[in-house]
Amino acid sequence: MHPAASIIFFTTASGLGYGLMAWAGILAAFGQMPLHRGLGIGVMVTALVLVSTGLLSSLLHLGRPERAWRALSQWRSSWLSREAVAAILTFIPATVFAGAWIFLDHLSRLAGVFTALGALITVYCTAMIYRSLTPIKQWSNPTTVPVYLALSLMTGATWLHAFLLAFGAGSARTVLITGAVAVISIPAGYTLKRRAWHYDPTPAATIQSATGLGGTDIRSVEWPHTEENFLLKEMGYRVARKHAERLRQIATGAGFIAPLLLLVVTAGRQDWLATAAAILAAIVMAAGITVERWLFFAEAKHTVALYYGR
Amino acid sequence: MTSLPGKTDKKLGLVIDLDTCVGCHACVTNCKEWNTGGHMAPLTDLNAYGKGADGVWFNRVHTYEVDDAPGCSRTVHFPKSCLHCETPACVTVCPTGASYKRTSDGIVLVNEDLCIGCKLCSWACPYGAREFDVFEGVMKKCTLCVDRIYNTNLDEVDRVPACVLTCPTGARHFGDLGDPNSDVSQLVAARGGVDLMPELGYKPTNKYLPPRPRRTAAADVGATAELVSAPGGFLGWVDRLLSR
C-alpha cells in the first residue's frame, strides 16, 4: 500500500496523543497524578494538539475535505465513521479534564476515566479500519488491534514519564509508576509488533483464485495500461525486501531498544540525567514508531497486485 | 445508508467468457465512451497524450499466459470490472453513505455528491474495481450502465451495458444471476462459471467462464484428396516433358 505521509502522521501522532491522555486520565483516576499546572498544560495541550493535528492531517488525505463532516453518519457499518465519532466525542471529557486541571486546579477522576476510555476506543476504531480490510493480509489479522493499542499506550506512557521529569512535578512514587509502566510497555509492545511482522505471510488470495484460471503458472504478459494507474499508485507500492529488513531494524532499535535502555539505565532517578534520558527516549521512540508505521503501510500487500503479477 | 440489503430482488451482473474473449479492448473503449457522459461522468483523463498518462476507467483487460498442460501454455485475455458483490465491503466501509447497494437489482453505486474521497472503499475491494478521480476528488466505479439498462429512450435491444453491447465476439453476457432460469444463469451452469477470489467471501455476482479444455489434435473432417487430373494434348506433352 502507498505509504501516504498524512496517514502515517495521523496514526502515529494521534496514537501518541491518545496514549498520553489515556495514561493521564488513568493516573488521575487512581489519584496518582500531581496537581501541577505546568504539567497539566504540557501533557494535555501536547496530547490535544497531537490528536487535532493528526485528525487535520487525515483530512488533507481526502479528495473533498469540505465534506468531511459527512463521515460521522455511517457509524452503524463503517469503522472509519466510528473512529470519527469516537474522536470527536473524546474531545468532550478530554477538554473538561484538561480545563479543570489547568484552570480550576482540579483533577477530575470522572473526566479522567472518560478521557482514557474515549482515547482507547478511538485507537481501537483506528485499528479496526485496517483489521477489517480483507484484501490486505498484513492488516486483516489478529495482530493489528493489539499492536495499535499497545504502541499507543507505550508511546503515551514514555511521553508522560518524560513530562513528569521535565516539569519536576512528580513525587518519587509517581515517577516510579510512570517509569515502570513505560519500561513494561516497551517489551510488551515489541513482542506484539514482532508477532505481527512474522505473522503468516501467505497472501489473502492467489493469482489462480483471482482469475479463476487453473494451471500451475499464470504470468501477466500485458497490463491493461502502459503507465501506472490509480490502482498501482495506491495499492501496488513495493518496498525492497533489503530495505524492509533494514527499516525493521531501525524501527526496533529506535522504537523499542534505545528507549528501553535509556529508561532502565536511569531508573529510580529524578536528576537531570534521568530527565534528559526520558526526553531522549520519548523523541527517539516517536521517530522509531513513525518508521514502524511507514512499514505498516509500505509492506502491506493488496490482492489487486496479483492481477499485475506483483 | 452503507448497511447492506439482506436480499436483493434481482442480481444483475455480467458473465464473461474467457474462452471467447480476444482481448480487443472494445468493451474498455465503449465503457469509457458511454460512461464519460453517463451517471458517473466525467471519467477524467490526465495527461492523456504525454508521459505518465493516467485516467479513470471502469473496465480493464489484462492478458495472461497460463501453463495449463505440461509443456504447453495459452494466452488468456481477462476483462475486469466491478463484480457487484452480494457482500461488498466497499459499501460497508464507506463513512459517508456515498456507496450503496441497490435493493431492487443489487447494483453497487457511488453517490458522487456525498463522497469525501477517503479512498477506503478502493482499499476494501479485493478486485481493484474502483478508481479514484483525482480531478473531481471522488471515487468512481462501474455502474453496470444503470443509465442504459432502464433507459426507455434507447431501443430495447440496446438496453444492456455498453461493454456487452459492443463485444464483437459475444464474450460478455448480461442478465439476472439471481434467477436460476435466466440465460446467464443457465450459461454459468453449463460452462462451470466461477467466482473470483471466492475465499474472501465477497460473493461476487459477476461470473467468469473458464476457457474450454484444450484440444490436442484436430478432428478428422472426412475431406478426401481431390487432385487435378493431368491435361492432355500439346500442353500435356510439354508438361510431361518438363516434369521428367
Coordinates of C-alpha atoms in Angstrom, one line a residue:
Chain A
M1 CA 0.0 0.0 0.0
H2 CA 1.1 3.5 -0.7
P3 CA 2.6 5.0 2.5
A4 CA 0.8 8.3 2.5
A5 CA 2.6 10.8 4.8
S6 CA -0.7 12.2 6.0
I7 CA -2.0 8.9 7.2
I8 CA 1.4 7.9 8.7
F9 CA 1.5 11.1 10.7
F10 CA -2.2 10.8 11.7
T11 CA -1.9 7.3 13.1
T12 CA 1.4 7.9 14.8
A13 CA 0.6 11.3 16.3
S14 CA -3.0 10.5 17.3
G15 CA -1.8 7.2 18.7
L16 CA 0.7 9.0 20.9
G17 CA -1.7 11.8 21.8
Y18 CA -4.5 9.4 22.8
G19 CA -2.0 7.2 24.7
L20 CA -0.7 10.3 26.6
M21 CA -4.2 11.5 27.6
A22 CA -5.3 7.9 28.4
W23 CA -2.4 7.5 31.0
A24 CA -3.0 11.0 32.4
G25 CA -6.7 10.1 32.9
I26 CA -5.9 6.7 34.4
L27 CA -3.3 8.1 36.8
A28 CA -5.7 10.9 37.8
A29 CA -8.5 8.4 38.4
F30 CA -6.2 6.5 40.8
G31 CA -5.2 9.7 42.5
Q32 CA -1.6 9.4 41.3
M33 CA -1.4 12.5 39.1
P34 CA 0.3 15.5 40.7
L35 CA -1.8 18.6 40.6
H36 CA 0.8 20.8 38.8
R37 CA -0.5 23.4 36.4
G38 CA 2.6 23.4 34.2
L39 CA 2.5 19.6 33.9
G40 CA -1.2 19.9 33.1
I41 CA -0.5 22.4 30.3
G42 CA 2.4 20.3 29.0
V43 CA 0.6 17.0 29.0
M44 CA -2.9 17.9 27.9
V45 CA -2.1 20.6 25.4
T46 CA 0.5 18.3 23.8
A47 CA -2.0 15.4 23.7
L48 CA -4.8 17.6 22.3
V49 CA -2.5 19.2 19.7
L50 CA -1.2 15.9 18.6
V51 CA -4.6 14.4 18.2
S52 CA -6.0 17.5 16.5
T53 CA -3.2 17.9 14.0
G54 CA -3.4 14.2 13.3
L55 CA -7.0 14.5 12.5
L56 CA -6.5 17.6 10.4
S57 CA -3.7 15.8 8.5
S58 CA -6.0 12.9 7.8
L59 CA -8.5 15.5 6.4
L60 CA -5.7 16.5 3.9
H61 CA -5.8 13.0 2.6
L62 CA -9.4 13.4 1.5
G63 CA -10.4 14.3 -2.1
R64 CA -13.1 16.6 -0.8
P65 CA -12.1 17.7 2.7
E66 CA -15.0 20.2 2.9
R67 CA -17.5 17.3 3.1
A68 CA -15.6 15.6 5.9
W69 CA -18.5 16.1 8.4
R70 CA -20.4 13.5 6.4
A71 CA -18.1 10.9 7.7
L72 CA -19.9 11.0 11.0
S73 CA -23.1 9.5 9.5
Q74 CA -22.4 5.8 8.9
W75 CA -21.2 4.6 12.3
R76 CA -23.6 1.6 12.0
S77 CA -21.4 -0.1 9.4
S78 CA -18.1 1.8 9.0
W79 CA -15.1 1.7 11.3
L80 CA -13.8 4.9 9.8
S81 CA -17.1 6.6 10.7
R82 CA -17.0 5.1 14.2
E83 CA -13.4 6.4 14.5
A84 CA -14.5 9.9 13.6
V85 CA -17.4 9.9 16.0
A86 CA -15.2 8.5 18.8
A87 CA -12.5 11.1 18.1
I88 CA -15.0 13.9 18.4
L89 CA -16.7 12.6 21.5
T90 CA -13.4 12.1 23.2
F91 CA -12.7 15.8 22.9
I92 CA -15.5 16.4 25.4
P93 CA -14.1 14.6 28.5
A94 CA -10.6 15.5 27.4
T95 CA -11.3 19.2 27.3
V96 CA -13.2 19.1 30.6
F97 CA -10.3 17.1 32.2
A98 CA -7.6 19.5 30.8
G99 CA -9.7 22.6 31.6
A100 CA -10.3 21.6 35.2
W101 CA -6.6 20.6 35.7
I102 CA -5.2 23.8 34.1
F103 CA -7.8 26.5 35.1
L104 CA -9.5 25.1 38.2
D105 CA -6.6 23.3 39.8
H106 CA -8.8 20.2 40.0
L107 CA -8.0 16.7 38.8
S108 CA -11.4 15.2 37.8
R109 CA -11.4 11.5 38.3
L110 CA -14.6 11.1 36.3
A111 CA -13.4 13.2 33.4
G112 CA -10.1 11.3 33.6
V113 CA -11.8 7.9 33.3
F114 CA -13.9 9.0 30.3
T115 CA -10.9 10.6 28.6
A116 CA -9.0 7.3 28.9
L117 CA -12.0 5.3 27.7
G118 CA -12.6 7.6 24.8
A119 CA -8.9 7.7 23.8
L120 CA -8.6 3.9 23.8
I121 CA -11.9 3.4 22.0
T122 CA -10.7 5.8 19.3
V123 CA -7.4 4.0 18.9
Y124 CA -9.4 0.7 18.7
C125 CA -11.5 2.1 15.9
T126 CA -8.5 3.2 14.0
A127 CA -7.0 -0.3 14.3
M128 CA -10.3 -1.9 13.2
I129 CA -10.3 0.2 10.0
Y130 CA -7.2 -1.8 9.0
R131 CA -8.2 -5.0 10.7
S132 CA -11.4 -5.2 8.6
L133 CA -9.7 -4.9 5.2
T134 CA -9.8 -8.5 4.0
P135 CA -7.8 -7.9 0.8
I136 CA -4.7 -7.0 2.9
K137 CA -3.5 -9.9 4.8
Q138 CA -0.8 -8.0 6.7
W139 CA -3.6 -5.9 8.3
S140 CA -6.6 -8.2 8.3
N141 CA -5.3 -10.5 11.1
P142 CA -5.5 -10.7 14.9
T143 CA -2.2 -8.8 15.5
T144 CA -3.4 -5.4 14.2
V145 CA -5.6 -4.3 17.0
P146 CA -3.3 -5.3 19.9
V147 CA -0.3 -3.6 18.2
Y148 CA -2.2 -0.3 17.7
L149 CA -3.4 -0.3 21.3
A150 CA 0.0 -1.4 22.7
L151 CA 2.0 1.1 20.7
S152 CA -0.3 3.9 21.6
L153 CA -0.1 3.1 25.3
M154 CA 3.7 2.6 25.1
T155 CA 4.4 5.9 23.4
G156 CA 1.9 7.7 25.7
A157 CA 3.5 6.2 28.9
T158 CA 7.0 7.1 27.7
W159 CA 6.0 10.7 26.9
L160 CA 4.1 11.1 30.2
H161 CA 7.2 9.9 32.1
A162 CA 9.3 12.4 30.2
F163 CA 6.8 15.2 31.0
L164 CA 6.8 14.4 34.7
L165 CA 10.6 14.5 34.9
A166 CA 10.9 17.6 32.7
F167 CA 8.4 19.6 34.9
G168 CA 10.0 18.2 38.1
A169 CA 6.4 17.7 39.0
G170 CA 6.1 14.1 40.1
S171 CA 6.8 12.6 43.5
A172 CA 9.3 9.8 43.6
R173 CA 6.4 7.4 43.7
T174 CA 4.7 8.9 40.6
V175 CA 7.9 8.9 38.6
L176 CA 8.5 5.3 39.6
I177 CA 5.0 4.4 38.5
T178 CA 5.3 6.1 35.0
G179 CA 8.8 4.8 34.6
A180 CA 7.7 1.2 35.4
V181 CA 4.7 1.4 33.1
A182 CA 6.9 2.7 30.3
V183 CA 9.6 0.1 30.9
I184 CA 7.0 -2.8 31.0
S185 CA 5.1 -1.5 27.9
I186 CA 8.2 -1.5 25.7
P187 CA 8.9 -5.2 25.7
A188 CA 5.1 -5.9 25.6
G189 CA 4.8 -3.6 22.5
Y190 CA 7.8 -5.2 20.8
T191 CA 6.5 -8.7 21.4
L192 CA 3.2 -7.9 19.8
K193 CA 4.9 -6.0 16.9
R194 CA 7.3 -8.9 16.3
R195 CA 4.4 -11.3 16.2
A196 CA 2.7 -9.0 13.6
W197 CA 5.9 -8.8 11.5
H198 CA 6.2 -12.6 11.5
Y199 CA 2.5 -13.3 11.1
D200 CA 1.6 -15.9 8.4
P201 CA 2.9 -14.3 5.2
T202 CA 0.8 -16.3 2.7
P203 CA -1.3 -13.8 0.7
A204 CA -5.1 -13.5 1.1
A205 CA -5.6 -15.0 -2.4
T206 CA -3.6 -16.4 -5.3
I207 CA -3.4 -15.5 -9.0
Q208 CA -5.3 -18.7 -9.6
S209 CA -8.3 -17.8 -7.5
A210 CA -8.1 -14.1 -8.6
T211 CA -8.5 -15.0 -12.2
G212 CA -10.5 -18.3 -11.8
L213 CA -7.9 -19.9 -14.1
G214 CA -6.4 -23.2 -13.3
G215 CA -2.9 -24.1 -14.3
T216 CA 0.3 -24.2 -12.4
D217 CA 1.7 -20.9 -13.6
I218 CA -0.1 -17.8 -14.6
R219 CA 2.1 -15.0 -15.9
S220 CA 0.9 -11.4 -16.5
V221 CA 2.1 -10.7 -20.0
E222 CA 0.3 -7.5 -20.7
W223 CA -1.2 -4.9 -18.5
P224 CA -4.4 -3.0 -19.4
H225 CA -2.4 0.2 -19.4
T226 CA 1.1 1.4 -20.3
E227 CA 1.6 3.7 -17.3
E228 CA 0.9 3.4 -13.6
N229 CA -2.7 3.9 -12.8
F230 CA -4.6 4.7 -9.6
L231 CA -4.6 1.0 -8.6
L232 CA -0.8 0.6 -8.9
K233 CA -0.1 4.0 -7.4
E234 CA -2.4 3.4 -4.4
M235 CA -2.1 -0.3 -3.9
G236 CA 0.8 -1.6 -5.9
Y237 CA 3.5 0.0 -3.7
R238 CA 6.5 -2.2 -3.3
V239 CA 9.3 -1.9 -0.8
A240 CA 12.5 -3.8 -1.5
R241 CA 13.0 -6.7 0.9
K242 CA 16.5 -5.5 1.6
H243 CA 15.2 -2.1 2.7
A244 CA 12.3 -3.6 4.6
E245 CA 14.7 -5.6 6.7
R246 CA 16.9 -2.6 7.4
L247 CA 13.9 -0.4 8.3
R248 CA 12.6 -3.1 10.7
Q249 CA 16.0 -3.0 12.4
I250 CA 15.8 0.8 12.6
A251 CA 12.2 0.7 13.9
T252 CA 13.2 -2.0 16.5
G253 CA 16.3 0.0 17.6
A254 CA 14.7 3.4 17.8
G255 CA 11.2 2.4 18.7
F256 CA 11.9 -0.1 21.4
I257 CA 15.6 -1.0 22.3
A258 CA 17.1 2.5 22.7
P259 CA 14.2 3.9 24.8
L260 CA 14.2 0.8 27.0
L261 CA 17.9 1.1 27.6
L262 CA 17.7 4.8 28.3
L263 CA 14.8 4.3 30.8
V264 CA 16.3 1.3 32.5
V265 CA 19.7 2.8 33.0
T266 CA 18.2 5.9 34.7
A267 CA 15.5 4.1 36.6
G268 CA 14.7 5.3 40.1
R269 CA 16.5 8.7 39.5
Q270 CA 14.9 12.1 39.2
D271 CA 18.0 14.2 38.3
W272 CA 18.9 16.0 35.1
L273 CA 20.4 12.8 33.6
A274 CA 17.2 10.9 34.1
T275 CA 15.2 13.8 32.7
A276 CA 17.5 14.0 29.6
A277 CA 17.3 10.3 29.1
A278 CA 13.5 10.3 29.4
I279 CA 13.1 13.1 26.9
L280 CA 15.6 11.5 24.5
A281 CA 13.7 8.2 24.9
A282 CA 10.4 9.8 24.1
I283 CA 11.7 11.5 21.0
V284 CA 13.7 8.5 19.6
M285 CA 10.7 6.3 20.3
A286 CA 8.3 8.6 18.3
A287 CA 10.8 8.5 15.4
G288 CA 11.1 4.7 15.6
I289 CA 7.3 4.2 15.7
T290 CA 7.0 6.5 12.7
V291 CA 9.3 4.2 10.8
E292 CA 7.2 1.2 12.1
R293 CA 4.1 2.9 10.8
W294 CA 5.7 3.6 7.4
L295 CA 6.5 -0.1 7.1
F296 CA 2.9 -1.0 8.2
F297 CA 1.7 0.7 5.1
A298 CA 4.6 0.0 2.7
E299 CA 4.8 -3.7 3.4
A300 CA 1.1 -4.3 3.2
K301 CA 0.2 -6.1 0.0
H302 CA -3.2 -5.7 -1.6
T303 CA -4.8 -8.6 -3.6
V304 CA -5.2 -6.2 -6.6
A305 CA -1.4 -6.5 -7.1
L306 CA -1.9 -10.2 -8.0
Y307 CA -3.6 -9.0 -11.3
Y308 CA -0.4 -7.2 -12.2
G309 CA 1.8 -10.1 -11.4
R310 CA 3.3 -8.3 -8.4
Chain B
M1 CA -27.0 4.0 4.0
T2 CA -24.0 1.8 3.9
S3 CA -25.6 -1.2 5.6
L4 CA -26.3 -3.9 3.0
P5 CA -29.7 -5.1 1.9
G6 CA -30.3 -8.6 3.3
K7 CA -31.6 -9.7 -0.1
T8 CA -32.0 -8.0 -3.5
D9 CA -34.9 -8.6 -5.8
K10 CA -32.6 -9.3 -8.7
K11 CA -28.9 -9.9 -9.0
L12 CA -28.0 -8.1 -12.2
G13 CA -24.5 -8.8 -13.4
L14 CA -22.2 -9.9 -16.1
V15 CA -21.0 -13.3 -17.3
I16 CA -17.6 -13.1 -19.0
D17 CA -16.4 -15.8 -21.3
L18 CA -12.6 -16.2 -21.1
D19 CA -12.7 -18.8 -23.9
T20 CA -14.1 -16.3 -26.4
C21 CA -12.5 -13.0 -25.4
V22 CA -9.9 -12.0 -27.9
G23 CA -8.6 -9.0 -25.8
C24 CA -9.6 -6.4 -28.4
H25 CA -10.4 -3.8 -25.7
A26 CA -13.6 -2.8 -27.5
C27 CA -15.5 -3.2 -24.2
V28 CA -13.0 -1.0 -22.5
T29 CA -13.3 1.7 -25.1
N30 CA -17.1 1.7 -25.3
C31 CA -17.3 1.7 -21.5
K32 CA -15.2 4.8 -21.4
E33 CA -17.1 6.4 -24.2
W34 CA -20.6 5.8 -22.6
N35 CA -19.6 6.5 -19.0
T36 CA -17.6 9.6 -19.6
G37 CA -21.0 11.1 -20.3
G38 CA -23.1 8.9 -18.1
H39 CA -24.1 8.5 -14.4
M40 CA -20.5 8.8 -13.1
A41 CA -19.3 11.4 -15.6
P42 CA -16.7 12.5 -16.3
L43 CA -14.1 9.7 -16.4
T44 CA -11.3 12.2 -16.2
D45 CA -8.1 11.7 -18.1
L46 CA -4.9 13.4 -17.0
N47 CA -2.0 14.0 -19.4
A48 CA -3.7 11.7 -21.8
Y49 CA -1.1 12.1 -24.6
G50 CA 2.0 12.6 -22.6
K51 CA 4.3 10.8 -20.3
G52 CA 2.6 9.5 -17.1
A53 CA -0.8 9.3 -18.8
D54 CA -3.5 8.5 -16.2
G55 CA -7.2 8.3 -16.1
V56 CA -10.4 6.7 -14.7
W57 CA -11.6 3.5 -16.4
F58 CA -14.3 1.1 -15.2
N59 CA -13.2 -1.8 -17.2
R60 CA -9.6 -3.1 -17.8
V61 CA -8.4 -6.1 -19.8
H62 CA -5.4 -8.0 -18.5
T63 CA -3.5 -10.6 -20.5
Y64 CA -2.1 -13.7 -19.0
E65 CA 0.0 -16.7 -20.2
V66 CA -1.3 -19.8 -18.5
D67 CA 0.6 -23.1 -18.2
D68 CA -2.4 -25.4 -18.3
A69 CA -0.8 -28.6 -19.6
P70 CA 2.7 -30.0 -19.4
G71 CA 4.9 -28.0 -21.7
C72 CA 2.0 -26.0 -23.1
S73 CA 0.7 -22.6 -22.4
R74 CA -2.1 -20.5 -23.7
T75 CA -2.9 -16.8 -23.8
V76 CA -6.0 -15.7 -21.8
H77 CA -7.4 -12.2 -22.0
F78 CA -9.1 -11.2 -18.8
P79 CA -11.5 -8.3 -18.6
K80 CA -12.1 -7.0 -15.1
S81 CA -14.7 -4.6 -13.9
C82 CA -16.9 -4.3 -10.8
L83 CA -18.4 -7.6 -9.8
H84 CA -21.4 -6.1 -7.9
C85 CA -20.8 -8.4 -5.0
E86 CA -23.5 -9.6 -2.7
T87 CA -21.5 -8.6 0.4
P88 CA -19.4 -5.7 -0.9
A89 CA -17.1 -4.4 1.8
C90 CA -16.5 -1.3 -0.3
V91 CA -20.1 -0.3 0.7
T92 CA -19.9 -1.1 4.4
V93 CA -16.6 0.7 5.0
C94 CA -17.9 3.9 3.4
P95 CA -18.1 6.5 6.2
T96 CA -20.5 8.9 4.4
G97 CA -23.2 6.8 2.9
A98 CA -22.0 7.7 -0.6
S99 CA -21.6 4.0 -1.5
Y100 CA -24.7 1.8 -1.6
K101 CA -26.1 -1.4 -3.0
R102 CA -29.5 -1.2 -4.5
T103 CA -32.2 -3.5 -3.1
S104 CA -34.0 -3.8 -6.5
D105 CA -31.2 -5.1 -8.7
G106 CA -28.1 -5.4 -6.5
I107 CA -26.1 -2.8 -8.4
V108 CA -23.4 -1.1 -6.4
L109 CA -23.2 2.6 -6.9
V110 CA -21.5 5.7 -5.6
N111 CA -23.3 9.0 -4.9
E112 CA -20.6 11.4 -6.0
D113 CA -22.3 14.3 -4.1
L114 CA -21.7 12.6 -0.8
C115 CA -18.2 11.1 -1.5
I116 CA -15.4 12.7 0.5
G117 CA -12.7 10.9 -1.4
C118 CA -11.2 8.9 1.5
K119 CA -10.4 6.0 -0.8
L120 CA -11.1 3.4 1.9
C121 CA -13.6 1.7 -0.4
S122 CA -10.9 1.1 -3.0
W123 CA -8.8 -0.5 -0.3
A124 CA -11.7 -2.7 0.7
C125 CA -12.3 -4.0 -2.8
P126 CA -10.0 -7.0 -3.5
Y127 CA -10.6 -6.8 -7.3
G128 CA -9.4 -3.2 -7.9
A129 CA -12.8 -2.3 -9.3
R130 CA -12.9 1.3 -8.0
E131 CA -10.8 4.1 -9.4
F132 CA -10.3 7.5 -7.8
D133 CA -10.8 10.6 -9.9
V134 CA -8.0 13.0 -8.7
F135 CA -9.5 15.9 -10.6
E136 CA -13.0 15.6 -9.1
G137 CA -11.7 14.3 -5.7
V138 CA -14.3 11.5 -5.6
M139 CA -14.3 7.7 -6.1
K140 CA -15.8 6.3 -9.3
K141 CA -16.8 2.8 -10.4
C142 CA -18.8 0.7 -12.9
T143 CA -22.5 1.4 -12.8
L144 CA -23.5 -1.7 -14.8
C145 CA -24.7 1.0 -17.1
V146 CA -27.6 1.8 -14.9
D147 CA -28.3 4.7 -17.2
R148 CA -28.6 2.3 -20.2
I149 CA -30.4 -0.8 -18.9
Y150 CA -33.5 1.1 -17.8
N151 CA -33.3 3.8 -20.4
T152 CA -36.5 4.0 -22.3
N153 CA -35.0 6.5 -24.8
L154 CA -33.0 3.6 -26.1
D155 CA -34.3 0.7 -28.3
E156 CA -35.0 -2.3 -26.2
V157 CA -32.2 -4.2 -27.8
D158 CA -29.7 -1.5 -26.7
R159 CA -30.7 -1.6 -23.0
V160 CA -27.6 -3.6 -22.0
P161 CA -24.3 -2.4 -20.6
A162 CA -22.1 -0.7 -23.2
C163 CA -19.4 -3.4 -22.8
V164 CA -21.9 -6.1 -23.5
L165 CA -23.4 -4.3 -26.5
T166 CA -20.1 -3.7 -28.1
C167 CA -18.3 -7.0 -27.6
P168 CA -17.6 -8.3 -31.2
T169 CA -17.1 -11.9 -30.1
G170 CA -20.1 -12.2 -27.8
A171 CA -17.8 -12.9 -24.8
R172 CA -19.9 -10.7 -22.4
H173 CA -23.4 -11.5 -21.2
F174 CA -25.8 -9.5 -19.1
G175 CA -28.7 -10.7 -17.0
D176 CA -30.2 -11.7 -13.7
L177 CA -27.9 -14.1 -11.9
G178 CA -30.4 -14.4 -9.1
D179 CA -32.9 -16.2 -11.4
P180 CA -31.7 -19.8 -12.0
N181 CA -33.8 -19.9 -15.2
S182 CA -32.2 -16.8 -16.8
D183 CA -30.0 -17.2 -19.9
V184 CA -26.9 -16.1 -17.9
S185 CA -27.6 -18.5 -15.0
Q186 CA -28.0 -21.4 -17.5
L187 CA -24.8 -20.4 -19.2
V188 CA -22.9 -20.3 -15.9
A189 CA -24.3 -23.8 -15.0
A190 CA -23.5 -25.2 -18.5
R191 CA -20.0 -23.9 -18.6
G192 CA -19.0 -24.2 -15.0
G193 CA -18.8 -20.4 -14.3
V194 CA -16.6 -19.4 -11.3
D195 CA -16.4 -16.6 -8.7
L196 CA -13.2 -14.6 -8.4
M197 CA -11.4 -15.0 -5.1
P198 CA -14.3 -16.9 -3.5
E199 CA -12.2 -17.5 -0.4
L200 CA -12.5 -13.8 0.6
G201 CA -16.3 -14.1 1.0
Y202 CA -17.4 -11.1 -1.1
K203 CA -19.8 -13.3 -3.1
P204 CA -19.3 -11.6 -6.5
T205 CA -22.4 -11.5 -8.7
N206 CA -20.4 -11.5 -12.0
K207 CA -19.2 -14.9 -13.1
Y208 CA -16.3 -15.9 -15.3
L209 CA -16.5 -18.9 -17.7
P210 CA -13.1 -20.6 -17.8
P211 CA -11.5 -21.4 -21.2
R212 CA -12.7 -24.7 -22.7
P213 CA -10.4 -27.7 -22.4
R214 CA -7.5 -27.7 -24.9
R215 CA -7.8 -29.9 -28.0
T216 CA -4.5 -31.7 -28.7
A217 CA -5.4 -32.8 -32.3
A218 CA -7.7 -31.7 -35.0
A219 CA -10.7 -33.9 -35.6
D220 CA -10.9 -35.8 -39.0
V221 CA -13.4 -33.8 -41.0
G222 CA -13.7 -36.5 -43.7
A223 CA -12.3 -34.4 -46.6
T224 CA -10.9 -36.6 -49.4
A225 CA -8.0 -35.6 -51.5
E226 CA -9.2 -34.2 -54.9
L227 CA -6.3 -33.9 -57.3
V228 CA -6.4 -32.1 -60.6
S229 CA -6.1 -34.7 -63.5
A230 CA -3.2 -34.1 -65.9
P231 CA -4.1 -32.2 -69.1
G232 CA -3.9 -33.9 -72.5
G233 CA -2.9 -32.5 -75.9
F234 CA 0.1 -30.3 -76.7
L235 CA 0.3 -28.7 -73.2
G236 CA 0.1 -32.2 -71.7
W237 CA 3.0 -33.3 -73.9
V238 CA 5.0 -30.1 -72.7
D239 CA 4.1 -30.8 -69.1
R240 CA 5.2 -34.4 -69.2
L241 CA 8.5 -33.3 -71.0
L242 CA 9.3 -30.7 -68.4
S243 CA 8.2 -32.9 -65.4
R244 CA 10.7 -35.6 -66.4

